[in-house]
XYZ file of C-alpha atoms in Angstrom:
119
model
C 85.336 106.941 106.025
C 86.768 103.635 107.118
C 84.597 100.564 107.558
C 83.397 100.060 111.138
C 84.360 97.309 113.567
C 87.953 96.855 112.381
C 90.492 95.721 114.955
C 94.138 96.629 115.354
C 96.699 95.209 117.753
C 99.907 96.966 118.736
C 102.270 97.260 121.678
C 102.129 100.359 123.873
C 105.212 100.929 126.011
C 105.150 103.119 129.091
C 107.079 106.327 128.451
C 107.527 105.544 124.724
C 104.076 105.097 123.212
C 103.304 102.724 120.346
C 106.243 100.428 119.634
C 107.264 100.845 115.978
C 109.727 97.961 116.238
C 107.115 95.660 117.786
C 104.737 96.449 114.935
C 107.480 95.727 112.388
C 108.038 92.328 113.983
C 104.314 91.482 114.054
C 103.624 92.548 110.465
C 106.921 91.055 109.270
C 105.970 87.662 110.705
C 102.455 87.909 109.210
C 103.893 88.731 105.758
C 106.643 86.082 105.940
C 109.462 88.646 105.915
C 110.565 87.977 109.493
C 110.836 84.272 110.304
C 109.799 82.938 113.679
C 111.187 79.604 114.806
C 110.095 78.782 118.325
C 110.954 81.893 120.305
C 113.640 83.093 117.833
C 113.022 85.867 115.314
C 115.195 85.988 112.176
C 115.396 88.368 109.210
C 117.290 86.864 106.264
C 120.582 85.823 107.937
C 120.323 88.141 110.954
C 119.172 86.738 114.296
C 116.957 89.451 115.777
C 116.679 87.845 119.172
C 115.061 85.225 121.352
C 111.633 86.498 122.292
C 109.788 89.495 120.944
C 111.183 91.908 123.538
C 114.801 91.040 122.659
C 114.033 91.285 118.937
C 112.373 94.671 119.514
C 115.420 95.910 121.430
C 117.724 94.662 118.650
C 115.743 96.574 116.005
C 115.732 99.686 118.183
C 119.538 99.476 118.453
C 119.872 98.843 114.672
C 117.627 101.410 112.933
C 119.076 100.670 109.464
C 117.872 97.073 109.692
C 114.480 98.230 111.017
C 114.148 100.627 108.060
C 115.072 97.816 105.653
C 112.380 95.555 107.150
C 109.850 98.410 106.938
C 110.739 98.981 103.276
C 110.298 95.269 102.478
C 106.933 95.201 104.276
C 105.721 98.201 102.272
C 106.880 96.594 99.009
C 105.111 93.315 99.788
C 101.903 95.080 100.835
C 102.016 97.553 97.931
C 102.059 100.612 100.178
C 103.705 103.867 99.112
C 105.397 104.926 95.916
C 108.479 103.198 94.625
C 111.340 105.678 94.779
C 113.204 104.041 91.878
C 110.221 104.192 89.506
C 110.072 107.027 86.964
C 107.274 109.546 87.292
C 104.243 108.820 85.099
C 103.405 112.503 84.599
C 103.669 113.691 80.986
C 105.556 116.956 80.591
C 102.561 118.496 78.824
C 100.572 118.191 82.074
C 103.104 120.195 84.084
C 102.358 123.887 84.640
C 104.513 126.421 82.867
C 106.788 128.477 85.075
C 107.291 132.126 84.173
C 110.896 133.223 83.868
C 112.214 135.734 86.379
C 112.824 138.371 83.688
C 109.117 138.431 82.817
C 107.931 138.517 86.414
C 106.713 141.871 87.670
C 107.721 143.057 91.127
C 105.019 142.799 93.754
C 103.644 145.873 95.468
C 104.312 146.063 99.206
C 101.587 144.638 101.379
C 99.113 147.030 102.972
C 100.275 145.911 106.376
C 103.896 146.806 105.582
C 105.636 149.341 107.814
C 105.144 152.949 106.727
C 107.540 155.801 107.507
C 106.299 158.219 110.156
C 107.029 161.940 109.846
C 107.916 163.167 113.334
C 108.603 166.909 113.871
């Protein structure tokens, strides 16, 4: 179970629900990935917009950039597995798979259709 009395803040938009892009902006600013200078939001060399609503609209119109920001946030926060990293599972721990020539055919299920003799 999670610890009690934790707080979370997020934008809820009528007809859309929780704003993913707004959350990316908020967490990106908190983690130093998205820069805020006055009312302007910037990611690396890209101006996201003046004001949070314009930046949110820009990210919604540019999903590749939003996905890149999300990936950077996850890397900084240590969330999720790295896709480029090799698997740490030794081959001896993997289950053996029987070859198809050794496999025996399965019997039909009891609920399978049965022929009816009609005279």
